[in-house]
Amino acid sequence: MGDRHGQVHLRRPGGPVRTMRRFATRHPVWTAILAVIAALLLWMIFAVWPDGFEEVFGRKKVFLNALFNGITLGGLYFLVASGFTLIFGLMRNVNLAHGSLYLLGGYVGYFAADITGFWLLAFPIAFVVVGFFGIMLQILVFRRMEGEDLRQTLVTIGISIVVADLMLWGFGGDFYNISPPEWLSGPMSTFFVTAVKSSGEPVFMKYPMVRIVIFAASVVVGVAMWLALNKTRIGMMIRAGVDDRDMLSATGARIQIVFVGVFAFGAGLAGIAGVVGGTFQSIAPGEDIRFLLASLVVVIVGGMGSIPGAALGALLIGLAEQFGSVYFPTYAVVLTFLIMVIVLAFRPQGLLGKA
Amino acid sequence: MVAMPESDARSEKKPPQWVENTPPAYWVLGILLLIVPTFASNFVMFQIMGWTFILGLIALSLMFLGGYGGMVSLAQMAFAGFCGYMIAIFGNSAVEGISQGWPWWLVIPLALFLTMLFATLVGWLAVRTEGIYTIMITLAIAAAFFYFARQNYEVFNGFQGFNSVLPPELFGVDWRGPVAFYYLTLFWAVAGYAAVLYVSRAPFGLALQGVRDNPRRMAALGYNVTAHRVAAYAFAALIAGIGGILLTWQSAQISPGTISIQAAIDVLVIAVIGGLRHPIGAFIGAFIFVLLKTFAVDVLIALGLGGERFNLLIGIGFLIIVFWSPDGLLGLWEKLRDSRKRDPLTGKGVE
């Protein structure tokens, strides 16, 4: 395909700075409210809390922990949901077996780490194995029923039932926990002050090293995906495919290869997320449905097919889950769905979705 | 039974027209279903047939939404469970701290009304989306309701739910007795089936099918697309609610397990196995599902696989059906019938 053809239907989204400036000029009140909230949050994170404040919100350590847990959980959700949203955005394929891919990745990663003894090796192995599984899905299932949304959904539900039972058969109902290597285990001191001792010496917050590293990795993955989508030729083809698939294939792009590649990449990301989830928490039967639901909620909130939307949605849902479990523990799970319902009621296409 | 045309003067001596119009298969099936208690065991009547009719009703509500409205909703089990919960909360149960103990003639209409209200709200949210989005949103709503009911102890009694939720002893009959329960569920299954067939031919149903096929054209013709869709949710929830009440009475309890995500997916499996094209598909699917669920363990053990592989069996069966016949068993049947009618040499239909 020639570049001049590709340009025709490419919508230049503009850089993040320009988008923010446009938002600020269009909705000055909302911008002001958001700025106040951001300033308040920053103050809550960095300042030493006065006594009256602690009575309302509890101890600062609890708050900071919830914040950090929420952000890192959001990173995990982002890893799962970005693959889902990428596949949906490009191919309009709803892959309800995405949760199964996550769980499969977790098991593969567990055994890879267990057998080789290298935690880091679990990631590429899970990526390749699950990505291969995704390729099989794309070729054997989705390519045969292109454009038949309902059938794809039903078939992937069927696949997830079968795969879930096969995994239960193979791995049993036990909890598997991937243990991170020595150099990652244990807490890390951060520069956030949680309290001040009576001697005037500040107490710094400690946080598990592995969570921070994994979160940083998911940020790197996210930024790399954004760059790849917006700055490379393949990314341009993918974005063009999202906007108008038929036109892209008419320009001579090998669209089926792009499809297989994106599907493999999205599935592989779910596999990596499985390893991350297995290190963060644990993997067990039922986690597939949990993460499928989480990624559904994330992409519905953030906007189907949008990578920044997935990031925003994942962050929101992760924070809501963690703050919910700290401040009103009974209905923490319901809170995430409540967010989804509110978003749906006022912005059905999702926060960053296209109208 | 469904459409009763006015009998004109000529048919005074002959049987009314609807008797002639009903195909013989209906008569055979109807008589067979009526005389089941003479030869079937209590287990078959209560557990297999009763459960078939109940699951069939709930799947029927999904079939109505999916087949005529084009909206595949995974929230139907949530509606059924909601209605069951309402029966337990306003009526009688062993949890006396929550159950109000109101009389049945108040509780049942109230429960059905609240269920329709709930479904209207869900429908109003869900119809803002289309196609696969609807599936995902209703799945998420069903999950939210499941988690909420599991966590809420003030109204839904949390993890335990309610037990000893019994039907009223109307006319001095114990409605949980095998024969009485069989006829009760049969009655409501037939009523639901007839109602769906009737509505599908009534102006509302025809408009709904129009909305399914081309919403923009229907909107241009002056139909309120959103209102039709939301009303379809309410009507489907009525059927699901009746199924939910019967389900609660059958097991005499309602708990979060009844409305789990697995159960929501089961209803979809049932409706799709049977076929979304015709209301009878829901009952065919339910019958197969119940038979599998009851006897699969024996079959699996006979195959040397162990009884817990039930989900594998049903998943593979589901996959095979959706892969090769998207219209379920009804679609397979139609294909078979068409190929029979066709001349093998020319490939043309033979009359």
XYZ file of C-alpha atoms in Angstrom:
706
model
C 0.000 0.000 0.000
C 1.199 3.507 -0.716
C 1.409 6.068 1.993
C -0.728 8.550 0.138
C -3.535 6.028 0.208
C -3.105 5.385 3.867
C -3.371 9.043 4.672
C -6.862 9.448 3.306
C -8.811 7.849 6.082
C -6.407 8.335 8.932
C -7.900 10.497 11.587
C -5.104 12.442 13.204
C -5.985 12.227 16.863
C -3.512 14.919 17.857
C -1.097 14.642 20.735
C -2.274 14.263 24.301
C -1.391 17.885 25.054
C -3.536 19.185 22.251
C -6.422 16.923 23.301
C -6.218 18.241 26.844
C -6.152 21.843 25.654
C -9.199 21.225 23.471
C -11.003 19.673 26.439
C -10.135 22.649 28.631
C -11.483 25.196 26.167
C -14.665 23.220 25.607
C -15.532 22.364 29.195
C -14.032 25.046 31.461
C -16.155 24.096 34.493
C -15.280 20.428 34.302
C -11.623 21.280 33.852
C -11.722 23.421 36.977
C -13.407 20.664 38.991
C -10.915 18.086 37.760
C -8.008 20.409 38.569
C -9.281 20.924 42.114
C -9.696 17.184 42.607
C -6.198 16.541 41.252
C -4.709 19.204 43.525
C -6.524 17.751 46.538
C -5.303 14.263 45.689
C -1.719 15.476 45.325
C -1.959 17.209 48.672
C -3.397 14.073 50.262
C -0.560 11.998 48.850
C 2.367 14.233 49.770
C 1.346 16.228 52.804
C 1.391 14.975 56.362
C -2.235 14.683 57.346
C -3.581 16.898 60.116
C -5.313 15.126 63.006
C -8.876 16.038 62.082
C -8.326 14.662 58.621
C -7.281 11.277 59.926
C -10.488 10.973 61.896
C -12.550 11.227 58.717
C -10.425 9.225 56.299
C -8.624 6.844 58.626
C -4.873 6.552 58.748
C -2.842 7.884 55.903
C -1.032 4.608 55.519
C -4.308 2.869 54.731
C -5.205 5.526 52.218
C -1.813 5.386 50.499
C -1.896 1.607 50.422
C -5.339 1.616 48.844
C -4.151 4.162 46.311
C -1.077 2.159 45.407
C -2.941 -1.127 45.313
C -5.585 0.462 43.136
C -3.054 1.848 40.699
C -1.104 -1.398 40.456
C -4.296 -3.418 40.108
C -5.278 -0.972 37.384
C -1.995 -1.854 35.651
C -2.954 -5.525 35.717
C -6.441 -4.782 34.443
C -4.923 -2.679 31.707
C -2.769 -5.582 30.542
C -5.812 -7.847 30.290
C -8.202 -5.290 28.867
C -5.876 -3.705 26.307
C -5.638 -6.971 24.388
C -9.381 -7.345 24.521
C -10.026 -3.816 23.327
C -7.368 -3.998 20.620
C -8.900 -7.155 19.177
C -12.363 -5.683 19.381
C -11.362 -2.341 17.932
C -9.676 -3.777 14.882
C -11.694 -6.867 14.073
C -15.008 -6.293 15.864
C -14.416 -9.719 17.373
C -15.805 -10.157 20.822
C -13.605 -12.707 22.404
C -15.387 -13.888 25.524
C -12.673 -16.506 25.893
C -10.261 -13.714 26.832
C -10.526 -14.629 30.503
C -9.548 -18.192 29.625
C -6.476 -16.855 27.827
C -5.556 -14.980 31.000
C -5.924 -18.073 33.141
C -4.034 -20.216 30.640
C -1.218 -17.691 30.698
C -1.144 -17.913 34.472
C -0.821 -21.702 34.472
C 1.755 -21.716 31.669
C 3.735 -19.057 33.499
C 3.579 -20.975 36.760
C 4.975 -24.142 35.220
C 7.512 -22.243 33.134
C 8.821 -20.469 36.222
C 8.683 -23.672 38.233
C 10.567 -25.799 35.713
C 13.149 -23.329 34.459
C 13.561 -21.576 37.778
C 13.588 -18.159 36.153
C 10.637 -15.925 36.907
C 11.419 -13.645 33.972
C 11.303 -16.567 31.546
C 7.643 -17.114 32.427
C 6.687 -13.951 30.561
C 7.984 -14.759 27.064
C 6.862 -18.380 27.364
C 3.344 -17.402 28.419
C 3.268 -14.766 25.698
C 4.263 -17.217 22.980
C 2.054 -20.105 24.125
C -1.050 -18.016 24.666
C -0.344 -15.979 21.547
C -0.228 -19.228 19.588
C -3.531 -20.205 21.154
C -4.898 -16.860 20.019
C -3.688 -17.478 16.463
C -5.508 -20.797 16.450
C -8.646 -19.050 17.708
C -8.404 -16.428 15.001
C -7.838 -18.882 12.173
C -10.146 -21.682 13.259
C -12.992 -19.680 14.748
C -13.144 -16.001 13.982
C -12.094 -16.121 10.348
C -14.890 -18.580 9.609
C -17.585 -16.362 11.013
C -16.524 -12.859 10.138
C -19.234 -10.306 10.772
C -21.454 -12.696 12.702
C -21.218 -11.048 16.090
C -23.673 -13.211 17.930
C -22.220 -16.463 16.668
C -18.702 -15.379 17.610
C -19.889 -14.509 21.075
C -21.653 -17.831 21.511
C -18.747 -19.845 20.162
C -16.279 -18.070 22.428
C -18.569 -18.651 25.413
C -18.585 -22.329 24.461
C -14.798 -22.338 24.138
C -14.419 -20.686 27.521
C -16.674 -23.306 29.134
C -14.674 -26.140 27.559
C -11.268 -24.605 28.262
C -12.214 -23.782 31.846
C -13.223 -27.378 32.451
C -10.134 -28.749 30.710
C -7.922 -26.550 32.891
C -9.820 -27.618 35.985
C -9.220 -31.177 34.884
C -5.556 -30.639 34.192
C -4.540 -28.352 37.032
C -7.136 -29.105 39.673
C -8.912 -26.593 41.838
C -5.842 -25.519 43.815
C -4.544 -22.002 44.098
C -1.297 -21.503 42.228
C 1.042 -18.777 43.279
C 3.990 -17.712 41.175
C 6.687 -16.543 43.540
C 8.831 -13.653 42.359
C 12.626 -13.992 42.558
C 14.691 -12.907 45.544
C 15.678 -9.517 44.193
C 12.048 -8.560 43.745
C 10.518 -9.865 46.924
C 10.263 -7.802 50.016
C 9.204 -4.224 50.518
C 10.750 -1.138 49.078
C 10.982 2.193 50.831
C 9.242 5.003 49.052
C 9.518 8.735 49.592
C 5.886 9.102 50.676
C 5.519 10.225 54.257
C 2.743 8.393 56.050
C 3.130 9.925 59.490
C 5.539 11.828 61.680
C 6.862 10.217 64.819
C 6.742 12.048 68.114
C 10.479 12.614 67.762
C 9.787 14.555 64.579
C 11.237 11.877 62.379
C 9.080 11.140 59.311
C 7.860 7.586 58.666
C 8.158 6.548 55.060
C 5.805 4.185 53.384
C 6.955 0.700 52.437
C 5.501 -1.026 49.449
C 6.101 -4.462 47.837
C 8.828 -4.110 45.271
C 7.332 -6.579 42.825
C 4.105 -4.627 42.512
C 5.949 -1.445 41.665
C 8.109 -3.197 39.093
C 5.111 -4.837 37.493
C 3.230 -1.595 37.402
C 6.179 0.137 35.782
C 6.311 -2.681 33.239
C 2.643 -2.303 32.399
C 3.138 1.430 31.943
C 6.008 0.664 29.594
C 3.818 -1.790 27.685
C 1.051 0.774 27.464
C 3.315 3.552 26.246
C 4.981 1.196 23.788
C 1.596 0.186 22.443
C 0.575 3.803 22.089
C 3.796 4.641 20.286
C 3.551 1.576 18.064
C -0.018 2.440 17.163
C 0.586 6.100 16.523
C 4.130 6.321 15.193
C 4.833 3.188 13.174
C 3.712 1.934 9.828
C 2.065 -1.178 11.242
C 0.301 0.962 13.792
C -0.948 3.135 10.985
C -2.310 0.090 9.207
C -4.037 -1.043 12.378
C -5.598 2.354 12.970
C -6.681 2.506 9.361
C -8.213 -0.932 9.793
C -10.099 0.231 12.864
C -11.573 3.134 10.907
C -12.364 1.390 7.645
C -11.393 -2.203 7.154
C -12.661 -2.631 3.615
C -10.874 0.445 2.358
C -7.615 -0.722 3.920
C -7.792 -4.107 2.244
C -8.689 -2.369 -1.019
C -5.414 -0.441 -0.839
C -3.598 -3.749 -0.945
C -2.661 -4.170 2.693
C -2.416 -7.807 3.743
C -5.166 -7.352 6.227
C -5.465 -11.001 7.247
C -1.834 -10.989 8.361
C -2.427 -7.819 10.363
C -5.452 -9.496 11.922
C -3.533 -12.601 12.938
C -0.723 -10.477 14.305
C -2.993 -8.270 16.380
C -4.927 -11.263 17.658
C -1.725 -13.026 18.665
C -0.444 -9.900 20.360
C -3.695 -9.305 22.243
C -3.860 -12.920 23.358
C -0.196 -12.862 24.338
C -0.815 -9.775 26.469
C -3.565 -11.680 28.254
C -1.062 -14.479 28.830
C 1.481 -12.044 30.293
C -1.260 -10.595 32.443
C -1.908 -14.115 33.688
C 1.695 -14.377 34.890
C 1.413 -10.966 36.506
C -1.865 -11.938 38.157
C -0.338 -15.169 39.377
C 2.487 -13.202 41.012
C 0.237 -10.439 42.367
C -2.501 -12.628 43.681
C -3.016 -16.222 42.684
C -4.569 -18.194 39.881
C -7.420 -20.622 40.392
C -10.525 -21.773 38.532
C -13.043 -18.935 38.362
C -10.385 -16.280 37.891
C -11.078 -16.468 34.154
C -14.628 -15.223 34.604
C -13.480 -12.614 37.099
C -10.961 -11.139 34.707
C -13.279 -11.434 31.742
C -15.833 -9.402 33.686
C -13.168 -6.946 34.801
C -11.986 -6.394 31.254
C -15.564 -6.072 30.041
C -16.242 -3.390 32.619
C -12.935 -1.679 31.884
C -13.515 -1.472 28.157
C -17.155 -0.468 28.553
C -16.147 2.337 30.909
C -13.128 3.417 28.890
C -14.611 3.010 25.432
C -14.457 -0.022 23.162
C -11.424 -0.211 20.936
C -9.512 2.638 22.539
C -6.150 1.958 24.186
C -6.070 5.191 26.239
C -9.657 4.402 27.166
C -8.589 0.996 28.438
C -5.871 2.654 30.526
C -8.279 5.180 32.022
C -10.949 2.553 32.629
C -8.467 0.142 34.207
C -7.172 2.849 36.527
C -10.694 3.890 37.537
C -11.880 0.339 38.148
C -8.718 -0.682 40.002
C -8.934 2.369 42.266
C -12.654 1.901 42.817
C -12.138 -1.719 43.794
C -9.346 -0.978 46.263
C -10.834 2.151 47.824
C -14.159 0.372 47.938
C -12.691 -2.562 49.818
C -11.074 -0.199 52.326
C -13.794 2.361 52.942
C -16.990 0.368 52.339
C -15.967 -3.263 52.217
C -19.392 -4.854 51.761
C -20.186 -3.385 48.399
C -16.724 -3.026 46.893
C -17.543 -5.351 43.996
C -20.828 -3.645 43.319
C -19.090 -0.255 43.152
C -17.278 -1.133 39.930
C -20.521 -2.121 38.275
C -22.136 1.047 39.548
C -19.452 3.072 37.796
C -20.178 1.146 34.641
C -23.909 1.804 34.899
C -23.352 5.524 35.447
C -20.988 5.763 32.492
C -23.423 3.845 30.324
C -26.306 6.043 31.309
C -24.551 9.274 30.431
C -21.968 8.286 27.853
C -22.894 4.965 26.226
C -19.819 4.884 23.998
C -17.495 4.963 27.008
C -15.386 7.785 28.416
C -12.908 7.920 25.537
C -14.888 5.987 22.943
C -15.849 7.444 19.618
C -19.455 8.534 19.327
C -55.328 -22.099 21.791
C -53.424 -19.184 20.338
C -55.508 -17.323 17.830
C -59.188 -18.036 18.232
C -61.074 -16.737 15.226
C -64.758 -16.077 15.786
C -66.712 -19.139 14.797
C -69.085 -18.314 12.004
C -72.514 -19.802 11.434
C -71.321 -22.728 9.337
C -69.029 -24.164 11.951
C -71.795 -24.634 14.483
C -71.915 -28.373 13.966
C -68.293 -28.816 13.013
C -65.542 -28.413 15.619
C -64.317 -24.819 15.821
C -61.710 -23.752 13.321
C -58.782 -23.692 15.707
C -59.201 -27.403 16.293
C -58.633 -28.043 12.608
C -55.827 -25.515 12.394
C -53.779 -27.054 15.136
C -51.302 -29.506 13.642
C -51.620 -33.135 14.780
C -48.225 -33.044 16.432
C -49.601 -30.521 18.935
C -52.472 -32.832 19.823
C -50.182 -35.794 20.341
C -47.754 -33.752 22.420
C -50.538 -32.118 24.417
C -52.254 -35.391 25.291
C -48.928 -37.007 26.065
C -47.994 -34.175 28.439
C -51.378 -34.370 30.142
C -51.153 -38.086 30.839
C -47.517 -38.113 31.965
C -48.505 -38.591 35.644
C -50.135 -41.929 34.819
C -46.862 -43.594 33.910
C -43.992 -41.401 35.096
C -42.340 -41.655 38.476
C -42.393 -38.836 40.991
C -38.763 -38.071 40.248
C -39.434 -37.695 36.545
C -42.440 -35.458 37.125
C -41.010 -33.188 39.782
C -37.346 -33.095 38.949
C -37.075 -33.650 35.236
C -40.311 -32.363 33.757
C -40.859 -29.662 36.361
C -37.326 -28.386 35.982
C -37.606 -28.549 32.189
C -40.704 -26.353 32.205
C -39.135 -23.875 34.628
C -35.841 -23.553 32.770
C -37.821 -23.524 29.551
C -39.812 -20.523 30.789
C -36.673 -18.604 31.690
C -35.038 -19.533 28.385
C -38.307 -18.581 26.666
C -37.936 -15.056 27.983
C -34.432 -14.956 26.476
C -35.783 -16.437 23.242
C -38.423 -13.695 23.087
C -35.841 -10.951 23.546
C -33.221 -12.557 21.324
C -35.422 -14.085 18.645
C -38.026 -11.372 18.188
C -36.192 -8.383 19.602
C -32.665 -9.151 18.451
C -31.347 -8.433 21.953
C -29.519 -11.330 23.536
C -29.723 -10.667 27.244
C -27.807 -12.586 29.855
C -29.771 -10.911 32.635
C -32.833 -13.188 32.338
C -31.653 -15.459 35.145
C -31.102 -12.363 37.256
C -34.719 -11.328 36.657
C -35.950 -14.797 37.556
C -33.806 -14.827 40.683
C -34.918 -11.319 41.594
C -38.545 -12.428 41.452
C -37.727 -15.468 43.575
C -36.028 -13.203 46.106
C -39.055 -10.902 46.191
C -41.303 -13.897 46.920
C -39.025 -14.888 49.776
C -38.684 -11.359 51.135
C -42.345 -10.356 51.103
C -43.761 -13.849 51.646
C -42.772 -16.608 54.018
C -39.413 -18.246 54.578
C -37.337 -19.676 57.382
C -35.537 -16.333 57.717
C -38.169 -14.665 59.833
C -36.148 -11.553 60.509
C -36.457 -10.466 56.892
C -39.475 -12.189 55.415
C -42.603 -10.089 55.797
C -45.079 -12.968 55.671
C -47.612 -11.150 53.527
C -50.412 -13.183 51.886
C -49.651 -14.830 48.540
C -52.253 -12.879 46.554
C -50.369 -9.723 47.406
C -46.842 -11.116 47.249
C -46.956 -12.745 43.820
C -48.312 -9.744 41.863
C -45.999 -7.456 43.800
C -42.987 -9.642 43.043
C -43.850 -9.805 39.357
C -44.440 -6.070 39.258
C -41.107 -5.312 40.934
C -39.357 -7.710 38.576
C -40.830 -5.915 35.584
C -39.755 -2.610 37.090
C -36.219 -3.922 37.580
C -36.175 -5.259 34.026
C -37.428 -1.947 32.682
C -34.519 -0.180 34.345
C -32.028 -2.756 33.057
C -33.632 -2.653 29.629
C -33.470 1.114 29.541
C -29.722 0.845 30.157
C -29.160 -2.101 27.850
C -31.029 -0.755 24.829
C -28.654 2.162 24.679
C -26.268 -0.371 23.203
C -26.530 -2.834 20.369
C -25.637 -6.387 19.445
C -22.676 -7.750 21.342
C -22.556 -4.743 23.633
C -25.954 -5.820 24.927
C -24.614 -9.244 25.824
C -21.697 -7.746 27.681
C -23.733 -5.175 29.539
C -26.415 -7.620 30.608
C -23.697 -10.049 31.681
C -22.138 -7.316 33.783
C -25.513 -6.391 35.293
C -26.241 -10.023 36.111
C -22.838 -10.272 37.779
C -23.469 -7.076 39.732
C -26.786 -8.378 41.009
C -25.170 -11.680 41.966
C -22.418 -9.984 43.958
C -24.879 -7.541 45.515
C -27.217 -10.308 46.656
C -24.267 -12.232 48.035
C -22.945 -9.278 50.026
C -26.198 -7.759 51.216
C -27.389 -9.261 54.479
C -30.097 -6.738 55.350
C -32.443 -7.536 52.485
C -31.046 -10.464 50.496
C -29.623 -12.368 53.467
C -26.210 -12.675 51.853
C -24.558 -15.956 51.159
C -27.254 -18.141 52.702
C -30.235 -16.656 50.942
C -33.645 -17.876 51.975
C -34.810 -21.410 52.574
C -38.245 -22.940 53.196
C -39.834 -20.714 50.607
C -42.991 -22.734 49.990
C -45.940 -22.234 47.668
C -49.279 -21.355 49.291
C -51.640 -24.239 49.983
C -54.296 -23.022 47.612
C -57.492 -25.156 47.300
C -56.058 -27.459 49.917
C -53.457 -28.833 47.481
C -49.819 -29.199 48.369
C -48.388 -27.586 45.261
C -44.988 -29.107 45.872
C -46.429 -32.591 45.519
C -45.068 -34.217 42.337
C -48.350 -34.378 40.405
C -49.589 -30.958 41.500
C -46.226 -29.356 40.780
C -46.054 -31.055 37.406
C -49.419 -29.637 36.354
C -48.574 -26.244 37.855
C -45.366 -25.928 35.855
C -47.013 -27.422 32.759
C -49.778 -24.845 32.990
C -47.387 -21.921 33.224
C -45.119 -23.298 30.522
C -48.056 -23.615 28.134
C -49.365 -20.210 29.164
C -45.947 -18.622 28.591
C -45.545 -20.386 25.269
C -49.000 -19.278 24.132
C -48.409 -15.738 25.336
C -45.138 -15.455 23.427
C -46.722 -16.870 20.270
C -49.659 -14.511 20.650
C -47.489 -11.451 21.267
C -45.244 -12.357 18.345
C -48.261 -12.060 16.031
C -49.827 -9.084 17.763
C -49.052 -5.561 16.529
C -46.517 -5.070 19.298
C -44.624 -8.243 18.412
C -44.664 -7.451 14.705
C -43.331 -3.969 15.399
C -40.664 -5.495 17.629
C -39.560 -7.811 14.837
C -39.487 -4.800 12.554
C -37.268 -3.022 15.041
C -35.005 -6.064 15.118
C -34.649 -6.137 11.345
C -34.298 -2.445 10.658
C -34.481 -0.005 13.541
C -33.872 3.060 11.404
C -36.693 2.292 9.041
C -39.051 1.619 11.937
C -38.033 4.912 13.505
C -38.676 6.653 10.204
C -42.136 5.058 10.118
C -42.889 6.709 13.424
C -42.366 3.803 15.812
C -40.647 4.528 19.084
C -37.768 2.073 18.827
C -36.501 2.511 22.378
C -39.963 2.117 23.897
C -40.570 -1.111 21.995
C -37.284 -2.544 23.136
C -37.759 -1.573 26.766
C -41.290 -2.967 26.712
C -39.895 -6.215 25.336
C -37.580 -6.389 28.348
C -40.518 -5.868 30.682
C -42.619 -8.547 29.003
C -39.725 -11.015 28.948
C -39.101 -10.314 32.614
C -42.704 -11.229 33.388
C -42.126 -14.679 31.897
C -38.745 -15.007 33.565
C -40.303 -13.900 36.848
C -42.941 -16.632 36.699
C -40.159 -19.100 35.999
C -38.217 -17.676 38.928
C -41.127 -18.097 41.336
C -41.596 -21.713 40.246
C -37.856 -22.328 40.502
C -37.847 -20.974 44.044
C -40.782 -23.149 45.013
C -39.264 -26.227 43.415
C -36.080 -26.112 45.423
C -37.853 -24.321 48.314
C -34.950 -21.909 48.523
C -33.290 -19.005 46.775
C -29.643 -18.093 47.215
C -26.915 -16.295 45.255
C -25.984 -19.640 43.695
C -29.275 -19.572 41.787
C -28.312 -16.354 40.018
C -24.608 -17.016 39.544
C -22.870 -16.156 36.292
C -22.759 -19.852 35.471
C -26.557 -20.001 35.740
C -26.918 -16.955 33.502
C -24.759 -18.629 30.881
C -26.724 -21.881 31.289
C -29.893 -20.065 30.257
C -28.149 -18.791 27.140
C -26.878 -22.297 26.402
C -30.406 -23.695 26.747
C -31.954 -21.105 24.478
C -29.254 -21.485 21.842
C -29.228 -25.294 21.884
C -32.959 -25.297 21.288
C -32.918 -22.494 18.770
C -33.848 -18.844 19.017
C -36.216 -18.923 16.055
C -39.308 -20.407 17.673
C -40.599 -20.465 21.271
C -40.672 -24.266 21.325
C -36.865 -24.207 21.047
C -36.557 -22.957 24.609
C -38.348 -26.022 25.941
C -36.483 -28.439 23.687
C -33.209 -26.941 24.884
C -34.320 -27.072 28.505
C -35.338 -30.725 28.177
C -31.970 -31.686 26.720
C -30.116 -29.627 29.316
C -32.022 -31.191 32.210
C -31.544 -34.688 30.829
C -27.818 -34.007 30.438
C -27.535 -32.457 33.872
C -29.356 -35.382 35.466
C -27.842 -38.293 33.601
C -24.526 -36.991 32.286
C -22.794 -38.127 35.441
C -23.835 -41.720 34.759
C -22.832 -41.462 31.113
C -19.489 -39.924 31.994
C -18.769 -42.559 34.584
C -19.706 -45.230 32.066
C -17.182 -43.663 29.690
C -14.603 -43.718 32.448
C -14.256 -39.956 32.673
C -15.543 -39.159 36.129
C -18.768 -37.356 36.859
C -17.326 -33.894 37.360
C -16.623 -33.439 33.649
C -20.230 -32.401 33.072
C -19.299 -28.915 31.933
C -16.946 -30.347 29.346
C -19.729 -32.423 27.848
C -22.220 -29.583 27.754
C -19.592 -27.126 26.520
C -18.588 -29.379 23.638
C -22.225 -30.039 22.767
C -22.904 -26.314 22.827
C -19.857 -25.624 20.673
C -20.827 -28.245 18.107
C -24.330 -26.835 17.838
C -23.352 -23.172 17.548
C -20.535 -24.025 15.187
C -22.565 -26.022 12.718
C -26.089 -24.870 13.254
C -26.477 -21.332 14.585
C -30.232 -21.854 14.824
C -29.872 -24.708 17.269
C -31.644 -28.018 17.052
C -34.639 -26.355 15.407
C -32.327 -25.179 12.644
C -30.939 -28.703 12.217
C -34.478 -30.063 12.042
C -35.428 -27.522 9.392
C -32.346 -28.341 7.361
C -33.181 -32.022 7.548
C -36.770 -31.395 6.488
C -35.704 -29.238 3.583
C -33.208 -31.801 2.346
C -35.900 -34.498 2.520
C -38.195 -32.428 0.363
C -35.488 -31.857 -2.198
C -35.081 -34.076 -5.191
C -31.632 -35.665 -4.872
C -30.946 -35.390 -8.611
C -32.077 -31.887 -9.503
C -31.745 -30.292 -6.080
C -35.144 -28.685 -6.539
C -37.955 -28.915 -4.058
C -40.602 -31.582 -4.631
C -44.155 -30.931 -3.562
